[in-house]
XYZ file of C-alpha atoms in Angstrom:
347
model
C 46.647 -27.717 -76.750
C 43.749 -26.914 -74.839
C 40.050 -27.608 -76.183
C 37.233 -25.865 -74.047
C 33.832 -26.931 -73.753
C 31.437 -23.747 -73.977
C 31.525 -21.444 -70.434
C 35.162 -22.420 -69.894
C 38.115 -20.219 -69.894
C 41.517 -20.717 -69.672
C 44.452 -18.636 -68.579
C 47.928 -19.184 -67.451
C 48.907 -17.806 -63.981
C 52.365 -16.708 -62.991
C 53.350 -17.858 -59.561
C 57.076 -17.693 -57.663
C 57.682 -21.309 -58.800
C 56.455 -21.653 -62.217
C 53.283 -20.439 -64.912
C 50.105 -22.843 -64.471
C 47.294 -22.881 -66.631
C 43.916 -22.725 -64.827
C 40.184 -23.185 -66.483
C 37.473 -21.375 -65.082
C 33.660 -21.047 -65.524
C 32.955 -17.523 -67.047
C 31.367 -15.495 -64.938
C 31.670 -17.108 -61.543
C 32.739 -15.133 -58.434
C 31.579 -17.190 -55.482
C 33.556 -19.532 -53.091
C 36.417 -20.986 -54.699
C 36.419 -24.930 -55.582
C 39.857 -25.690 -57.239
C 39.919 -29.185 -58.912
C 43.440 -31.142 -59.293
C 43.489 -33.836 -61.939
C 45.147 -37.444 -61.582
C 47.764 -38.892 -63.619
C 47.858 -38.755 -67.149
C 45.215 -36.100 -67.539
C 44.664 -32.578 -67.298
C 42.251 -30.185 -66.041
C 40.404 -30.781 -69.119
C 38.605 -34.139 -67.137
C 37.012 -31.346 -64.516
C 35.007 -29.121 -67.407
C 31.750 -30.958 -67.006
C 31.755 -31.094 -63.252
C 33.009 -27.315 -62.877
C 29.848 -26.390 -65.433
C 27.421 -28.416 -63.042
C 28.148 -26.809 -59.726
C 25.852 -24.139 -58.488
C 25.961 -20.678 -58.975
C 27.313 -20.030 -55.459
C 30.568 -21.600 -56.311
C 33.416 -20.389 -58.078
C 35.046 -23.658 -59.981
C 38.699 -23.677 -61.053
C 40.578 -26.514 -62.297
C 44.672 -26.188 -62.630
C 47.042 -28.011 -64.912
C 49.973 -29.866 -62.750
C 53.627 -29.281 -64.076
C 54.121 -31.360 -67.014
C 50.780 -31.919 -67.809
C 47.995 -29.775 -69.809
C 49.359 -26.163 -70.601
C 51.225 -25.965 -67.456
C 55.106 -25.631 -67.524
C 56.735 -28.814 -68.032
C 59.003 -28.344 -65.145
C 60.652 -31.385 -63.696
C 59.465 -33.683 -61.212
C 61.868 -34.106 -58.496
C 60.619 -37.626 -57.175
C 62.415 -37.772 -54.083
C 60.143 -34.831 -52.620
C 57.362 -37.471 -53.131
C 54.164 -35.284 -54.671
C 55.280 -31.937 -52.820
C 56.687 -30.254 -56.307
C 52.916 -30.508 -57.168
C 51.465 -29.771 -54.029
C 53.756 -26.654 -53.483
C 52.671 -25.647 -57.169
C 49.025 -25.877 -56.008
C 49.833 -23.585 -52.754
C 51.595 -21.144 -54.986
C 48.618 -20.984 -57.174
C 46.590 -20.326 -54.248
C 48.415 -17.669 -53.092
C 49.053 -16.068 -56.327
C 45.180 -16.051 -56.849
C 44.301 -15.261 -53.103
C 41.898 -18.093 -53.062
C 42.444 -19.278 -49.558
C 40.435 -20.816 -47.893
C 39.582 -22.955 -50.705
C 38.170 -26.127 -51.641
C 40.423 -28.524 -53.198
C 38.873 -31.447 -54.887
C 41.665 -34.401 -55.919
C 41.286 -37.173 -58.275
C 43.566 -40.132 -58.593
C 47.414 -38.565 -58.019
C 45.793 -35.338 -57.255
C 44.173 -36.840 -54.368
C 47.682 -37.696 -52.867
C 48.657 -34.329 -53.869
C 45.854 -32.067 -51.898
C 46.445 -34.746 -49.011
C 50.352 -33.471 -48.902
C 48.937 -30.051 -49.118
C 46.120 -30.801 -46.124
C 49.402 -31.593 -44.093
C 51.750 -28.881 -44.883
C 48.676 -25.940 -45.140
C 45.561 -26.922 -43.317
C 44.733 -23.425 -42.764
C 44.222 -22.515 -46.334
C 41.774 -25.234 -46.720
C 37.830 -24.834 -46.443
C 37.339 -28.390 -47.072
C 38.965 -31.786 -49.031
C 37.473 -33.986 -51.281
C 39.474 -37.205 -52.199
C 38.646 -39.249 -55.495
C 39.911 -42.454 -55.687
C 43.016 -40.983 -54.375
C 46.631 -42.809 -54.402
C 46.775 -44.711 -51.286
C 48.813 -42.350 -48.023
C 51.466 -45.065 -48.956
C 51.974 -44.364 -52.522
C 51.524 -47.004 -55.046
C 52.526 -50.411 -55.576
C 55.355 -52.215 -53.172
C 53.593 -52.253 -49.660
C 51.483 -54.357 -47.625
C 49.307 -54.332 -44.820
C 47.305 -51.157 -43.401
C 50.615 -49.756 -42.076
C 52.070 -49.677 -45.510
C 55.093 -51.870 -44.494
C 57.647 -51.843 -47.644
C 57.669 -55.441 -49.238
C 61.736 -54.311 -50.442
C 63.428 -51.843 -48.589
C 64.235 -49.755 -51.743
C 60.541 -49.955 -52.838
C 60.785 -52.651 -55.504
C 57.387 -53.104 -57.432
C 56.549 -49.275 -57.748
C 57.790 -46.260 -59.531
C 58.444 -45.674 -63.026
C 59.326 -49.425 -63.698
C 55.826 -50.423 -63.370
C 54.999 -48.351 -66.571
C 53.842 -50.422 -69.499
C 56.210 -49.597 -72.236
C 53.798 -49.716 -74.802
C 51.808 -47.639 -73.231
C 54.481 -45.296 -72.644
C 55.368 -45.230 -76.327
C 51.655 -44.798 -77.530
C 51.548 -41.755 -75.523
C 54.395 -39.886 -76.542
C 53.311 -40.828 -79.806
C 50.134 -39.229 -79.795
C 48.280 -42.113 -80.534
C 44.556 -41.500 -80.678
C 43.172 -44.817 -81.994
C 41.263 -47.331 -80.737
C 43.493 -50.650 -82.348
C 45.110 -51.906 -79.139
C 44.317 -52.074 -75.393
C 46.930 -50.115 -74.700
C 46.185 -47.107 -76.669
C 45.113 -44.085 -74.637
C 41.599 -44.256 -75.624
C 40.890 -47.991 -74.960
C 43.250 -47.492 -71.429
C 40.387 -44.647 -70.613
C 37.534 -46.677 -71.735
C 38.486 -49.797 -69.520
C 40.502 -48.281 -66.792
C 39.493 -44.667 -66.047
C 35.566 -45.707 -66.317
C 33.729 -48.712 -65.901
C 32.738 -50.351 -68.988
C 30.836 -49.912 -71.188
C 30.405 -46.002 -69.932
C 31.478 -44.017 -72.531
C 32.034 -40.719 -71.300
C 30.752 -37.063 -72.680
C 33.688 -35.746 -74.635
C 35.545 -38.508 -75.260
C 37.971 -37.125 -77.886
C 38.928 -34.004 -75.587
C 39.721 -36.533 -72.741
C 41.890 -38.783 -74.942
C 43.641 -35.360 -76.238
C 43.989 -34.393 -72.483
C 45.898 -37.653 -71.873
C 48.209 -36.927 -74.992
C 49.189 -33.606 -73.266
C 51.006 -35.854 -70.612
C 54.794 -35.143 -70.929
C 57.131 -38.450 -71.143
C 60.299 -39.247 -70.499
C 63.253 -39.417 -67.340
C 61.687 -35.814 -65.817
C 57.988 -36.623 -66.586
C 56.037 -40.073 -67.139
C 57.239 -42.639 -66.137
C 60.544 -41.242 -64.627
C 63.776 -42.760 -64.341
C 64.185 -46.504 -63.657
C 66.568 -48.543 -61.730
C 67.114 -52.055 -62.089
C 67.569 -54.489 -59.469
C 67.841 -58.432 -58.448
C 64.674 -58.218 -56.485
C 61.341 -59.061 -58.276
C 59.964 -57.692 -60.554
C 63.252 -56.417 -61.639
C 63.183 -52.756 -60.739
C 62.791 -49.913 -57.805
C 62.152 -46.300 -57.945
C 64.305 -43.860 -59.753
C 65.026 -40.376 -58.445
C 62.838 -38.399 -61.168
C 59.524 -38.542 -62.752
C 55.984 -38.824 -62.154
C 55.555 -42.487 -61.024
C 58.579 -42.439 -58.810
C 57.030 -39.672 -56.997
C 53.948 -42.048 -55.739
C 56.677 -44.782 -54.882
C 56.274 -45.399 -50.942
C 59.759 -45.056 -50.299
C 59.092 -41.095 -51.525
C 55.292 -40.194 -50.863
C 54.175 -41.778 -47.359
C 51.520 -40.264 -45.171
C 51.353 -42.538 -42.181
C 49.440 -39.886 -39.503
C 46.907 -37.230 -39.946
C 46.347 -36.917 -36.131
C 48.518 -33.489 -35.858
C 47.263 -31.770 -38.666
C 45.448 -28.174 -37.183
C 42.899 -27.395 -38.112
C 41.239 -30.401 -39.609
C 38.944 -29.206 -42.483
C 36.177 -31.580 -43.124
C 37.230 -34.277 -45.773
C 34.880 -36.364 -48.357
C 36.639 -39.589 -49.861
C 34.311 -40.534 -52.803
C 35.119 -44.182 -54.543
C 34.008 -45.900 -57.068
C 33.214 -49.404 -56.444
C 34.572 -51.025 -59.172
C 37.609 -49.098 -59.610
C 40.501 -51.203 -61.243
C 43.312 -48.602 -60.459
C 43.052 -47.418 -56.848
C 42.025 -51.182 -55.373
C 42.932 -53.849 -53.050
C 42.919 -55.836 -56.709
C 44.505 -53.234 -58.748
C 45.392 -53.972 -62.461
C 48.078 -51.583 -61.942
C 49.766 -53.410 -58.952
C 52.483 -55.368 -60.046
C 52.121 -57.803 -56.913
C 48.491 -58.437 -57.994
C 49.132 -58.835 -61.670
C 51.850 -61.503 -60.273
C 49.404 -63.107 -58.215
C 47.167 -63.756 -60.895
C 50.055 -65.130 -63.012
C 50.225 -61.985 -65.591
C 53.844 -61.053 -64.368
C 55.958 -63.864 -64.065
C 58.445 -65.012 -60.902
C 55.980 -63.693 -58.484
C 57.671 -64.711 -55.115
C 54.471 -65.062 -53.376
C 51.562 -63.534 -50.973
C 53.928 -63.822 -48.024
C 56.725 -62.020 -49.300
C 54.932 -59.770 -52.225
C 51.148 -59.355 -51.504
C 48.869 -57.291 -53.560
C 48.725 -53.581 -51.654
C 45.680 -53.221 -49.643
C 44.929 -49.576 -50.883
C 41.252 -48.989 -49.892
C 42.332 -50.216 -46.338
C 45.306 -48.365 -46.053
C 43.658 -45.196 -47.133
C 40.676 -45.963 -44.614
C 43.203 -46.408 -42.078
C 45.043 -43.286 -42.143
C 42.179 -41.056 -42.691
C 41.071 -42.722 -39.438
C 43.999 -40.877 -37.819
C 42.555 -37.991 -39.353
C 38.842 -38.183 -37.699
C 36.895 -35.608 -39.700
C 36.140 -37.402 -42.561
C 32.936 -39.387 -44.602
C 33.474 -41.890 -46.883
C 31.116 -42.239 -49.992
C 31.200 -45.451 -52.340
C 29.475 -44.789 -55.546
C 28.290 -48.558 -57.115
C 28.621 -49.406 -60.533
C 31.432 -46.959 -60.662
C 35.175 -47.288 -61.792
C 38.349 -44.905 -61.361
C 36.494 -41.533 -62.505
C 33.037 -41.540 -61.019
C 32.955 -37.879 -61.934
C 32.849 -39.161 -65.573
C 30.886 -42.556 -65.186
C 28.373 -41.561 -62.459
C 28.480 -37.765 -62.529
C 24.826 -37.481 -61.100
C 25.841 -39.045 -57.850
C 29.443 -38.027 -57.649
C 27.918 -34.241 -57.839
C 25.261 -34.418 -55.338
C 27.954 -36.124 -53.140
C 30.388 -33.144 -53.754
C 27.714 -30.474 -53.643
C 26.050 -31.473 -50.212
C 29.684 -31.871 -48.754
C 30.807 -28.100 -50.008
C 27.421 -26.913 -48.584
C 27.990 -28.687 -45.333
C 31.589 -26.948 -45.274
C 30.003 -23.932 -45.376
């Protein structure tokens, strides 16, 4: 169910892979800018940003598979984020958008990074908004993304909170629990006490997430190693396991479109002290049995991203103060300025 802000329209686009739902701003015919959302969200999170772009740009936003109104095709996690990246590439081809400016948030940042590796000539510029680390989410140490456990323990679908998954599947719109989608948004997607514009719409967007083994969070495999699970072969969270998604070097990318990395300084999801990283939670006593920092240190997500972007070279980092995981939501003016400056400089 798509709920649109006035001025935004939606249509479904057939590609050779699947049919994707795409948002557009009415009447825009300029340079295409394609927004890619993060996990447990949809294109609806981008509407106010799309409307705020100058008239010379043509803003679009896509629902990834299993989110929003795009076909709920299964996710082959053994391909990392390539199912999503290939879907975006199919959309760009079907709509004849290349060279396109790509903006990816959180998981969507990993998707567009994979796209950059695969099809750099189709990209005019790249903007990463609090992107997942190039070494995936959870289960690694050091700036070179060394696995803490050879099978990726500490990452994947086993890291999802079961109550949050249940509330998501049940369509919970309430605020009676810190694990309700509404409260997770207010505590983790933005920096409190921010209440973003169109809050109810954003909660509905979260609830469009398909749940189950092929979607969110995915399949779980148990292990004797802490914390008790390793990534499975299907589903969203397993696609971001470091055993499946790993981009260690961008030096060979040619051509190299300019990259902007925007991050909120108070992000609690993609962070060196992430409240969603089981190793960090273990280090503060929130997950029992933690084997210690020598064996399983918190993942240095920011340092890893900076190191891998350093192999690329043509990038700029902008840290937005007093902002959480969604700077386009809690610091929209600062975010839009950084984005428009980047798009303008990229031509």
